């Protein structure tokens, strides 16, 4: 141990020496106090030193994308931890190692690839004297008369800075996404009539579309009053300057420029936002929002999400989702719109034999009406759309019915918009038939059957007994869940399960053999069966072959499958279909391309803190939905990283919910025990107390601590009695203020100390022995998101061992 400080000291001396060399030595040949001489060159390599402004606050050079052979020529803030990029060549050309940028006489900046091919440049100048990285963040090419012949401020991309002025005709263009610097769909422009506008652009022809924000600085009668410049002044105030000298302020209040950086960025989601960031990183390491526009980008004529999509305002940002039956047009971009999975055609007959509806609520597409029935009953509304081959969606609310055709435009979701949307889908996907259409309202009529009446006995002693276990098989626990997991919410209508029919496509076993190419490609094994990759139509799916067949339980199977199918949430893996061929029962889920959270956390290289924390919040949201939002309360009973899957964008989605109940129907006699008293299993399983949603809160707490620390809660090792107990460790580290030890010196997490502390405290609250003390999942989200203060948690484990 004593060696470490010595090493650190010598490393520090070495670094200091190197830094001194670079400040006073060879770099100065090319660049001094922000000046860059003609002939200077910068290479795209991970350790290349950028051209700095004289204060060292702004840098011009190549930024490398994390761990990749991709570099972006850019200007960024050098002195803050996340070196936010503020300028790059329009279109964001990505180059590989060995590319370079030269300051060439009479030509200015020339970017070329390793083979010497020119990638980007900006024209010819009769002559110029030098390049200059100004302390304002502006990179300029200065002529011999000391006037700028080119400057990055006059060629802006998505960001503008104090002292920058935008004239009529200049376009600010959003990036495609947070990580893709290609041109996105959104623009900010000062247009000739004097208005500052935000608009989408037509991707095919690059023509501006209708505006979704207008400043109102136009002058209809004469031009003396119209806006003619957008000014971001040195104090961090932004305003539209009218021709008569009057200002129209956009920034109401700004923090002092001496202590804060300011920038305004047209974010890739279409929201134009002014941010501030303390110059001194000890006072904060993140950008704070000063103001943004438009106020609600998801309002009725919003184009924030593209066609066929639904915009849902989440923390003032648009959250874009494809409705059921649609998928992303561009799989890498969430806000570029959706395409229908099946095209409706007027040649295939119509009506209830061919089509049916999926119902969703609070959602509308005001831009796609072709008929409005007024007045209309709900049944009339459905019938009219069902029989009309041009009708893709019907919206019903307040005794009116709006029929919509594709593409669905301006989609938004708002809890206060009390309408039902019926989305038409084609039933031919389920050739074996589903036995007709569902109840017209699509209400929850699936009595889940009152399980307690099925005389199944649960032996608690089995639980604590033997320690024989398959990795995931907490069968006993799960059986208990079967008794508890689908509690009816008060007020939900109960009907006999015999009336149940499902909308969910049903497949024959043979179809699934074909879809999976004979169950060739195994994706993984879970508590309930093996999962295989398959293709249905053009869609990649995951097919779960259930090991435990629900015999004599066809009805229950259908009932449960139906309940699961109606559970829609972006943090839950969606059930797409099922097969119930006698002995063979299979479930078809959406395919999650990025595997399990277990792999991502523990096997891969450690994911970033930001990403880990957003995964934690995603899981919390999915669980809250299961516990509180859907018509049947579902207790998952088996929350652990193996059951959290990651989609194309690494969003967390909970898998296997609802199965606990479904598959325990025949399992009463299984003699299985639990192993690992401190796994993910809440202590009340071992006691004679009621099992409630709080068991999931406990498991979530363990999962949260795992996500924070990238450590496994329990190491399944037959010899070690109780390997490392994560809760004890978390508590000790928290108590002793050694969060660095808990996160193994993850500097990104430690830089975000407030959030890190909050997360650990929430984790400790969730793993309290007494279920009553644990928060609900809803409260967990509020705490994680900073909505409510987290109080000091008590010790979760009375007999703790120091591990820090
Ligand atoms: C740097 O920017 C400031 C503010 O725009 C300007 O006054 C100054 O002349 C610039 N410096 C050089 C060397 O171009
Ligand atoms: C950015 O998106 C565009 C359009 O989808 C794609 O062609 C390009 O390859 C992407 N660039 C990167 C670096 O991912």
Coordinates of N, CA, C and O in Angstrom, one line a residue, residues 675-677 714-715 717-723:
X675 N -31.5 -20.1 -2.4 CA -30.1 -20.1 -2.1 C -29.6 -18.7 -2.1 O -30.1 -17.9 -2.9
X676 N -28.8 -18.4 -1.1 CA -28.3 -17.0 -1.1 C -29.2 -16.1 -0.4 O -30.1 -15.5 -1.0
X677 N -29.1 -16.1 0.9 CA -30.1 -15.3 1.7 C -30.1 -13.8 1.3 O -31.0 -13.1 1.6
X714 N -24.5 -10.9 -5.1 CA -24.0 -12.2 -4.5 C -23.2 -13.0 -5.5 O -23.6 -13.0 -6.7
X715 N -22.2 -13.5 -5.1 CA -21.4 -14.4 -6.0 C -21.9 -15.8 -5.8 O -21.8 -16.3 -4.7
X717 N -21.3 -19.1 -5.5 CA -20.1 -19.9 -5.4 C -20.4 -20.9 -4.3 O -20.7 -20.5 -3.2
X718 N -20.3 -22.2 -4.6 CA -20.8 -23.2 -3.7 C -20.0 -23.3 -2.4 O -20.5 -23.7 -1.4
X719 N -18.8 -22.8 -2.4 CA -18.0 -22.9 -1.2 C -18.2 -21.8 -0.3 O -18.4 -21.9 0.9
X720 N -18.1 -20.6 -0.8 CA -18.2 -19.4 0.1 C -19.6 -19.4 0.7 O -20.6 -19.4 0.0
X721 N -19.6 -19.2 2.0 CA -20.9 -19.2 2.7 C -21.7 -18.0 2.2 O -22.8 -18.0 1.8
X722 N -21.1 -16.9 2.2 CA -21.8 -15.6 1.9 C -20.7 -14.7 1.4 O -20.2 -13.9 2.1
X723 N -20.5 -14.8 0.1 CA -19.4 -14.1 -0.5 C -19.4 -12.6 -0.1 O -19.2 -12.2 1.0

